[in-house]
């Protein structure tokens, strides 16, 4: 259906500069005020910026076998930021915890048609996708607790590594042909659910927490991506690394960020995600921080990351 891939007061500013903060001096005694002003300036810049759409659907697996690194938070907020700028976006919740489904405000109680039925019962993906209540161009294929046993149940299934690939291919050839992005939120493991995501994805986005163990396990994840590329999906590559839970006041965070960038200079985004109460509390309201508090530092950071991803994708398409 055209326009539906799955079917649904002004601030006074300075006349001279257009900057509402132009008359305010930077108060050296109030770093918080300076930070808030910088965040608002950045938000306004992003509001005026272009978010180019990709020439074809980009399928991005968001993966890290280490838990608690902001994987789901990054998945839903980047997806929401892109959708707010007019892109048609689908989030596939492939994590039995169902946290992405919670953040996007979609139903995912036990018995709800979900990704489990897609993988195990061949249910068409468009029949289980739900529109996000806050953003018209954002959809979610939810995960329920039924998915917890899917890794074991898939072992005996024919083409077990290609179940998600086949379902998503069918969707993109039919009801989802106008989708710009598909984000697959993987579980914190390298089992069959994650493997299914990597077989269909063209890109892998890796959120890394700015903590001591940040690089632990990253080598194993890179090895898994390379193995998938060699044997199952030649088109996959790690395109993006996002530094999450960043606190620039600590030496540790800066050291971790520098180390990650030294190992992966082209993949690691300059924009980091700060620790933010707004980001953490948003799922409790069934929302992403993009709609919960668009002026917060977390929302601005994820919007900036979304633009970097959009621009990189457009630049990559032009170079081919």
mmCIF file of C-alpha atoms in Angstrom:
data_model
loop_
_atom_site.group_PDB
_atom_site.id
_atom_site.type_symbol
_atom_site.label_atom_id
_atom_site.label_comp_id
_atom_site.label_asym_id
_atom_site.label_seq_id
_atom_site.Cartn_x
_atom_site.Cartn_y
_atom_site.Cartn_z
ATOM 1 C CA UNK A 1 0.000 0.000 0.000
ATOM 2 C CA UNK A 2 1.364 3.385 -0.946
ATOM 3 C CA UNK A 3 2.728 5.348 2.003
ATOM 4 C CA UNK A 4 2.133 2.464 4.426
ATOM 5 C CA UNK A 5 4.740 -0.298 4.148
ATOM 6 C CA UNK A 6 2.969 -2.585 6.576
ATOM 7 C CA UNK A 7 -0.652 -1.687 6.411
ATOM 8 C CA UNK A 8 -0.971 4.006 9.309
ATOM 9 C CA UNK A 9 4.304 27.651 19.789
ATOM 10 C CA UNK A 10 7.457 29.026 18.092
ATOM 11 C CA UNK A 11 10.461 30.195 20.179
ATOM 12 C CA UNK A 12 11.574 33.778 19.855
ATOM 13 C CA UNK A 13 15.150 33.981 18.556
ATOM 14 C CA UNK A 14 17.698 36.667 17.857
ATOM 15 C CA UNK A 15 16.944 38.351 14.532
ATOM 16 C CA UNK A 16 20.636 38.714 13.805
ATOM 17 C CA UNK A 17 21.913 35.232 14.661
ATOM 18 C CA UNK A 18 18.842 32.996 14.959
ATOM 19 C CA UNK A 19 20.333 31.643 18.210
ATOM 20 C CA UNK A 20 17.994 31.952 21.237
ATOM 21 C CA UNK A 21 21.016 31.676 23.553
ATOM 22 C CA UNK A 22 22.996 34.441 21.869
ATOM 23 C CA UNK A 23 22.316 36.942 24.633
ATOM 24 C CA UNK A 24 23.367 34.552 27.375
ATOM 25 C CA UNK A 25 26.963 34.507 28.536
ATOM 26 C CA UNK A 26 28.575 31.148 29.129
ATOM 27 C CA UNK A 27 28.704 30.945 32.878
ATOM 28 C CA UNK A 28 31.964 29.271 33.863
ATOM 29 C CA UNK A 29 30.476 28.623 37.289
ATOM 30 C CA UNK A 30 27.575 26.611 35.838
ATOM 31 C CA UNK A 31 28.835 23.782 33.605
ATOM 32 C CA UNK A 32 25.382 22.177 33.720
ATOM 33 C CA UNK A 33 23.784 25.266 32.181
ATOM 34 C CA UNK A 34 26.477 25.370 29.505
ATOM 35 C CA UNK A 35 25.921 21.687 28.750
ATOM 36 C CA UNK A 36 22.158 22.182 28.484
ATOM 37 C CA UNK A 37 22.622 25.091 26.073
ATOM 38 C CA UNK A 38 25.053 23.063 23.957
ATOM 39 C CA UNK A 39 22.568 20.173 23.844
ATOM 40 C CA UNK A 40 19.731 22.461 22.742
ATOM 41 C CA UNK A 41 21.906 24.055 20.057
ATOM 42 C CA UNK A 42 22.797 20.592 18.771
ATOM 43 C CA UNK A 43 19.129 19.573 18.769
ATOM 44 C CA UNK A 44 18.209 22.611 16.676
ATOM 45 C CA UNK A 45 21.020 21.877 14.229
ATOM 46 C CA UNK A 46 19.761 18.310 13.839
ATOM 47 C CA UNK A 47 16.216 19.567 13.370
ATOM 48 C CA UNK A 48 17.366 21.534 10.336
ATOM 49 C CA UNK A 49 19.648 18.774 9.021
ATOM 50 C CA UNK A 50 18.870 16.387 6.180
ATOM 51 C CA UNK A 51 18.403 12.687 6.927
ATOM 52 C CA UNK A 52 18.889 11.062 3.496
ATOM 53 C CA UNK A 53 16.896 7.912 2.839
ATOM 54 C CA UNK A 54 18.739 4.831 1.593
ATOM 55 C CA UNK A 55 18.227 3.726 -2.035
ATOM 56 C CA UNK A 56 17.291 0.246 -0.799
ATOM 57 C CA UNK A 57 16.242 -1.300 2.511
ATOM 58 C CA UNK A 58 19.090 -1.445 5.020
ATOM 59 C CA UNK A 59 18.928 -4.468 7.334
ATOM 60 C CA UNK A 60 20.946 -3.885 10.502
ATOM 61 C CA UNK A 61 21.525 -6.486 13.220
ATOM 62 C CA UNK A 62 22.237 -4.846 16.590
ATOM 63 C CA UNK A 63 24.375 -7.310 18.471
ATOM 64 C CA UNK A 64 26.695 -7.774 21.434
ATOM 65 C CA UNK A 65 26.827 -11.020 23.376
ATOM 66 C CA UNK A 66 27.699 -9.029 26.496
ATOM 67 C CA UNK A 67 24.541 -7.952 28.314
ATOM 68 C CA UNK A 68 23.800 -4.515 29.735
ATOM 69 C CA UNK A 69 25.646 -2.509 27.079
ATOM 70 C CA UNK A 70 22.652 -0.558 25.774
ATOM 71 C CA UNK A 71 21.922 -2.834 22.819
ATOM 72 C CA UNK A 72 18.127 -2.667 22.959
ATOM 73 C CA UNK A 73 18.179 0.993 23.971
ATOM 74 C CA UNK A 74 20.313 1.782 20.932
ATOM 75 C CA UNK A 75 18.111 -0.309 18.620
ATOM 76 C CA UNK A 76 14.831 1.359 19.517
ATOM 77 C CA UNK A 77 16.094 4.918 19.848
ATOM 78 C CA UNK A 78 18.014 4.980 16.579
ATOM 79 C CA UNK A 79 14.985 3.409 14.872
ATOM 80 C CA UNK A 80 12.649 5.970 16.444
ATOM 81 C CA UNK A 81 14.920 8.885 15.514
ATOM 82 C CA UNK A 82 15.018 7.784 11.868
ATOM 83 C CA UNK A 83 11.260 7.226 11.806
ATOM 84 C CA UNK A 84 10.639 10.686 13.278
ATOM 85 C CA UNK A 85 12.506 12.091 10.289
ATOM 86 C CA UNK A 86 10.189 10.349 7.850
ATOM 87 C CA UNK A 87 11.882 6.993 7.266
ATOM 88 C CA UNK A 88 9.789 3.806 7.256
ATOM 89 C CA UNK A 89 11.369 1.646 9.949
ATOM 90 C CA UNK A 90 10.733 -1.857 11.274
ATOM 91 C CA UNK A 91 12.219 -3.175 14.512
ATOM 92 C CA UNK A 92 12.328 -6.950 14.818
ATOM 93 C CA UNK A 93 12.549 -7.905 18.490
ATOM 94 C CA UNK A 94 14.552 -11.146 18.487
ATOM 95 C CA UNK A 95 15.325 -11.055 22.221
ATOM 96 C CA UNK A 96 13.092 -13.256 24.445
ATOM 97 C CA UNK A 97 13.180 -10.535 27.120
ATOM 98 C CA UNK A 98 11.003 -8.404 24.824
ATOM 99 C CA UNK A 99 12.525 -5.119 25.976
ATOM 100 C CA UNK A 100 12.386 -3.542 22.526
ATOM 101 C CA UNK A 101 8.670 -4.346 22.365
ATOM 102 C CA UNK A 102 8.188 -2.649 25.739
ATOM 103 C CA UNK A 103 10.061 0.489 24.689
ATOM 104 C CA UNK A 104 8.053 0.779 21.474
ATOM 105 C CA UNK A 105 4.760 0.431 23.335
ATOM 106 C CA UNK A 106 3.471 -2.653 21.501
ATOM 107 C CA UNK A 107 1.601 -5.616 22.948
ATOM 108 C CA UNK A 108 3.829 -8.597 23.746
ATOM 109 C CA UNK A 109 2.100 -10.644 26.399
ATOM 110 C CA UNK A 110 2.311 -14.427 26.086
ATOM 111 C CA UNK A 111 0.042 -15.549 23.267
ATOM 112 C CA UNK A 112 0.472 -12.365 21.235
ATOM 113 C CA UNK A 113 1.401 -13.169 17.608
ATOM 114 C CA UNK A 114 5.132 -12.543 17.528
ATOM 115 C CA UNK A 115 8.502 -13.348 15.971
ATOM 116 C CA UNK A 116 8.168 -16.823 17.520
ATOM 117 C CA UNK A 117 5.290 -17.688 15.176
ATOM 118 C CA UNK A 118 7.262 -16.270 12.250
ATOM 119 C CA UNK A 119 10.305 -18.451 12.953
ATOM 120 C CA UNK A 120 8.573 -21.665 14.032
ATOM 121 C CA UNK A 121 5.148 -21.613 12.335
ATOM 122 C CA UNK A 122 5.877 -19.755 9.058
ATOM 123 C CA UNK A 123 3.453 -16.951 9.954
ATOM 124 C CA UNK A 124 3.963 -14.025 7.521
ATOM 125 C CA UNK A 125 5.808 -11.196 9.234
ATOM 126 C CA UNK A 126 3.309 -8.501 8.221
ATOM 127 C CA UNK A 127 0.604 -10.335 10.163
ATOM 128 C CA UNK A 128 2.454 -9.994 13.491
ATOM 129 C CA UNK A 129 3.949 -6.497 13.003
ATOM 130 C CA UNK A 130 2.394 -3.739 15.112
ATOM 131 C CA UNK A 131 2.561 0.000 14.521
ATOM 132 C CA UNK A 132 4.259 1.992 17.269
ATOM 133 C CA UNK A 133 1.586 4.202 18.893
ATOM 134 C CA UNK A 134 3.869 7.262 19.043
ATOM 135 C CA UNK A 135 5.321 7.297 15.509
ATOM 136 C CA UNK A 136 3.281 6.424 12.411
ATOM 137 C CA UNK A 137 6.249 5.241 10.328
ATOM 138 C CA UNK A 138 7.661 2.891 12.971
ATOM 139 C CA UNK A 139 6.611 -0.760 13.340
ATOM 140 C CA UNK A 140 7.669 -3.569 15.622
ATOM 141 C CA UNK A 141 7.573 -7.347 15.306
ATOM 142 C CA UNK A 142 7.281 -8.165 19.026
ATOM 143 C CA UNK A 143 8.929 -10.888 21.069
ATOM 144 C CA UNK A 144 7.083 -12.837 23.760
ATOM 145 C CA UNK A 145 8.318 -15.211 26.433
ATOM 146 C CA UNK A 146 7.575 -18.059 23.983
ATOM 147 C CA UNK A 147 10.810 -17.095 22.220
ATOM 148 C CA UNK A 148 12.857 -18.263 25.219
ATOM 149 C CA UNK A 149 12.906 -21.848 23.925
ATOM 150 C CA UNK A 150 13.336 -20.995 20.259
ATOM 151 C CA UNK A 151 17.095 -21.620 20.182
ATOM 152 C CA UNK A 152 16.451 -25.249 21.151
ATOM 153 C CA UNK A 153 13.324 -25.681 19.001
ATOM 154 C CA UNK A 154 15.099 -24.366 15.907
ATOM 155 C CA UNK A 155 17.821 -27.024 16.097
ATOM 156 C CA UNK A 156 15.695 -29.641 14.304
ATOM 157 C CA UNK A 157 14.050 -27.245 11.838
ATOM 158 C CA UNK A 158 14.964 -27.343 8.140
ATOM 159 C CA UNK A 159 17.066 -24.314 7.076
ATOM 160 C CA UNK A 160 17.212 -23.269 10.701
ATOM 161 C CA UNK A 161 19.726 -20.450 10.055
ATOM 162 C CA UNK A 162 17.561 -18.998 7.259
ATOM 163 C CA UNK A 163 14.153 -18.786 8.951
ATOM 164 C CA UNK A 164 14.327 -15.051 9.536
ATOM 165 C CA UNK A 165 15.981 -14.499 6.147
ATOM 166 C CA UNK A 166 13.115 -16.181 4.301
ATOM 167 C CA UNK A 167 10.417 -14.385 6.312
ATOM 168 C CA UNK A 168 12.004 -10.969 5.874
ATOM 169 C CA UNK A 169 12.641 -11.531 2.176
ATOM 170 C CA UNK A 170 8.938 -12.324 1.717
ATOM 171 C CA UNK A 171 8.014 -9.161 3.638
ATOM 172 C CA UNK A 172 10.327 -6.885 1.620
ATOM 173 C CA UNK A 173 8.970 -8.258 -1.646
ATOM 174 C CA UNK A 174 5.389 -7.581 -0.561
ATOM 175 C CA UNK A 175 3.866 -5.517 2.249
ATOM 176 C CA UNK A 176 7.222 -4.125 3.395
ATOM 177 C CA UNK A 177 8.638 -3.099 0.024
ATOM 178 C CA UNK A 178 8.725 0.579 1.081
ATOM 179 C CA UNK A 179 10.681 0.008 4.283
ATOM 180 C CA UNK A 180 13.885 2.058 4.541
ATOM 181 C CA UNK A 181 15.388 0.329 7.577
ATOM 182 C CA UNK A 182 15.000 -2.954 9.438
ATOM 183 C CA UNK A 183 16.699 -3.150 12.833
ATOM 184 C CA UNK A 184 16.991 -6.587 14.435
ATOM 185 C CA UNK A 185 17.495 -6.458 18.199
ATOM 186 C CA UNK A 186 19.508 -9.601 18.964
ATOM 187 C CA UNK A 187 19.660 -11.418 22.302
ATOM 188 C CA UNK A 188 22.863 -11.155 24.386
ATOM 189 C CA UNK A 189 24.249 -14.431 23.034
ATOM 190 C CA UNK A 190 25.615 -15.944 19.846
ATOM 191 C CA UNK A 191 22.959 -18.651 19.491
ATOM 192 C CA UNK A 192 20.581 -19.486 16.641
ATOM 193 C CA UNK A 193 18.481 -16.336 17.090
ATOM 194 C CA UNK A 194 21.522 -14.115 16.633
ATOM 195 C CA UNK A 195 22.728 -16.307 13.774
ATOM 196 C CA UNK A 196 19.354 -15.904 12.028
ATOM 197 C CA UNK A 197 19.728 -12.124 12.338
ATOM 198 C CA UNK A 198 23.242 -12.143 10.888
ATOM 199 C CA UNK A 199 22.276 -14.373 7.969
ATOM 200 C CA UNK A 200 19.706 -11.830 6.761
ATOM 201 C CA UNK A 201 21.454 -8.588 7.781
ATOM 202 C CA UNK A 202 23.785 -6.610 5.557
ATOM 203 C CA UNK A 203 25.182 -4.633 8.491
ATOM 204 C CA UNK A 204 26.010 -5.193 12.148
ATOM 205 C CA UNK A 205 25.825 -2.373 14.682
ATOM 206 C CA UNK A 206 27.666 -3.022 17.955
ATOM 207 C CA UNK A 207 26.932 -0.938 21.065
ATOM 208 C CA UNK A 208 29.910 -0.925 23.445
ATOM 209 C CA UNK A 209 29.665 0.243 27.032
ATOM 210 C CA UNK A 210 32.389 2.663 28.122
ATOM 211 C CA UNK A 211 33.477 0.453 31.010
ATOM 212 C CA UNK A 212 36.464 -1.705 31.895
ATOM 213 C CA UNK A 213 35.243 -4.871 30.135
ATOM 214 C CA UNK A 214 34.110 -3.040 26.996
ATOM 215 C CA UNK A 215 36.345 -4.925 24.573
ATOM 216 C CA UNK A 216 35.915 -8.276 26.284
ATOM 217 C CA UNK A 217 34.182 -10.628 23.886
ATOM 218 C CA UNK A 218 34.365 -8.186 20.978
ATOM 219 C CA UNK A 219 36.980 -10.357 19.289
ATOM 220 C CA UNK A 220 34.633 -13.348 19.512
ATOM 221 C CA UNK A 221 31.783 -11.301 18.028
ATOM 222 C CA UNK A 222 33.998 -10.128 15.173
ATOM 223 C CA UNK A 223 35.045 -13.734 14.577
ATOM 224 C CA UNK A 224 31.388 -14.793 14.443
ATOM 225 C CA UNK A 225 30.568 -12.066 11.908
ATOM 226 C CA UNK A 226 33.530 -13.165 9.778
ATOM 227 C CA UNK A 227 32.434 -16.815 9.972
ATOM 228 C CA UNK A 228 28.901 -15.871 8.877
ATOM 229 C CA UNK A 229 30.321 -13.768 6.047
ATOM 230 C CA UNK A 230 32.468 -16.629 4.847
ATOM 231 C CA UNK A 231 29.898 -19.420 5.025
ATOM 232 C CA UNK A 232 26.363 -17.996 5.070
ATOM 233 C CA UNK A 233 26.121 -14.311 4.122
ATOM 234 C CA UNK A 234 28.851 -12.695 2.044
ATOM 235 C CA UNK A 235 27.192 -9.277 2.266
ATOM 236 C CA UNK A 236 27.461 -8.815 6.036
ATOM 237 C CA UNK A 237 29.949 -6.457 7.671
ATOM 238 C CA UNK A 238 30.331 -4.480 10.892
ATOM 239 C CA UNK A 239 29.318 -0.978 9.813
ATOM 240 C CA UNK A 240 28.821 0.866 13.092
ATOM 241 C CA UNK A 241 30.139 0.850 16.655
ATOM 242 C CA UNK A 242 28.326 3.038 19.183
ATOM 243 C CA UNK A 243 29.915 4.029 22.499
ATOM 244 C CA UNK A 244 27.200 3.979 25.178
ATOM 245 C CA UNK A 245 26.901 5.047 28.826
ATOM 246 C CA UNK A 246 29.696 7.566 28.291
ATOM 247 C CA UNK A 247 30.745 9.834 31.158
ATOM 248 C CA UNK A 248 33.326 12.304 29.894
ATOM 249 C CA UNK A 249 34.220 13.315 33.460
ATOM 250 C CA UNK A 250 36.010 10.008 34.047
ATOM 251 C CA UNK A 251 39.412 9.000 32.734
ATOM 252 C CA UNK A 252 38.153 5.428 32.287
ATOM 253 C CA UNK A 253 35.433 6.409 29.802
ATOM 254 C CA UNK A 254 37.857 8.506 27.767
ATOM 255 C CA UNK A 255 40.462 5.729 27.769
ATOM 256 C CA UNK A 256 37.929 3.098 26.658
ATOM 257 C CA UNK A 257 36.640 5.400 23.906
ATOM 258 C CA UNK A 258 40.180 6.067 22.667
ATOM 259 C CA UNK A 259 41.025 2.360 22.700
ATOM 260 C CA UNK A 260 37.913 1.396 20.734
ATOM 261 C CA UNK A 261 38.555 4.152 18.194
ATOM 262 C CA UNK A 262 42.184 3.083 17.795
ATOM 263 C CA UNK A 263 41.105 -0.487 16.951
ATOM 264 C CA UNK A 264 38.046 0.449 14.836
ATOM 265 C CA UNK A 265 38.574 4.016 13.541
ATOM 266 C CA UNK A 266 36.152 3.900 10.610
ATOM 267 C CA UNK A 267 33.362 1.947 12.318
ATOM 268 C CA UNK A 268 33.240 3.904 15.604
ATOM 269 C CA UNK A 269 30.949 6.941 15.578
ATOM 270 C CA UNK A 270 32.212 10.226 17.001
ATOM 271 C CA UNK A 271 28.907 10.802 18.804
ATOM 272 C CA UNK A 272 28.706 8.988 22.139
ATOM 273 C CA UNK A 273 25.628 8.224 24.241
ATOM 274 C CA UNK A 274 25.830 9.813 27.707
ATOM 275 C CA UNK A 275 24.468 8.235 30.839
ATOM 276 C CA UNK A 276 20.964 9.628 31.089
ATOM 277 C CA UNK A 277 18.081 9.156 33.497
ATOM 278 C CA UNK A 278 15.638 10.075 30.694
ATOM 279 C CA UNK A 279 16.937 7.255 28.496
ATOM 280 C CA UNK A 280 16.573 4.751 31.349
ATOM 281 C CA UNK A 281 13.083 5.819 32.416
ATOM 282 C CA UNK A 282 11.506 6.081 28.950
ATOM 283 C CA UNK A 283 10.661 2.336 28.585
ATOM 284 C CA UNK A 284 8.694 2.570 31.824
ATOM 285 C CA UNK A 285 6.301 4.831 29.906
ATOM 286 C CA UNK A 286 6.233 2.479 26.896
ATOM 287 C CA UNK A 287 8.267 4.971 24.907
ATOM 288 C CA UNK A 288 11.679 5.674 23.454
ATOM 289 C CA UNK A 289 13.525 8.731 24.748
ATOM 290 C CA UNK A 290 12.981 10.282 21.305
ATOM 291 C CA UNK A 291 9.306 10.802 22.118
ATOM 292 C CA UNK A 292 9.551 10.756 25.928
ATOM 293 C CA UNK A 293 11.871 13.765 26.140
ATOM 294 C CA UNK A 294 13.154 14.970 22.753
ATOM 295 C CA UNK A 295 15.135 17.817 24.368
ATOM 296 C CA UNK A 296 17.169 15.516 26.640
ATOM 297 C CA UNK A 297 20.845 14.802 26.065
ATOM 298 C CA UNK A 298 20.079 11.143 25.356
ATOM 299 C CA UNK A 299 17.479 11.946 22.694
ATOM 300 C CA UNK A 300 19.811 14.429 21.002
ATOM 301 C CA UNK A 301 22.679 11.913 21.078
ATOM 302 C CA UNK A 302 20.587 9.159 19.489
ATOM 303 C CA UNK A 303 19.213 11.576 16.881
ATOM 304 C CA UNK A 304 22.786 12.546 16.026
ATOM 305 C CA UNK A 305 23.747 8.870 15.732
ATOM 306 C CA UNK A 306 20.716 8.253 13.505
ATOM 307 C CA UNK A 307 21.796 11.059 11.192
ATOM 308 C CA UNK A 308 25.368 9.677 11.043
ATOM 309 C CA UNK A 309 23.949 6.276 10.075
ATOM 310 C CA UNK A 310 21.699 7.839 7.423
ATOM 311 C CA UNK A 311 24.520 9.930 5.940
ATOM 312 C CA UNK A 312 26.978 7.025 5.978
ATOM 313 C CA UNK A 313 24.460 4.820 4.207
ATOM 314 C CA UNK A 314 23.848 7.421 1.506
ATOM 315 C CA UNK A 315 27.597 7.989 1.040
ATOM 316 C CA UNK A 316 28.226 4.240 0.853
ATOM 317 C CA UNK A 317 25.521 3.811 -1.792
ATOM 318 C CA UNK A 318 27.032 6.594 -3.929
ATOM 319 C CA UNK A 319 30.521 5.056 -3.763
ATOM 320 C CA UNK A 320 29.311 1.698 -5.128
#
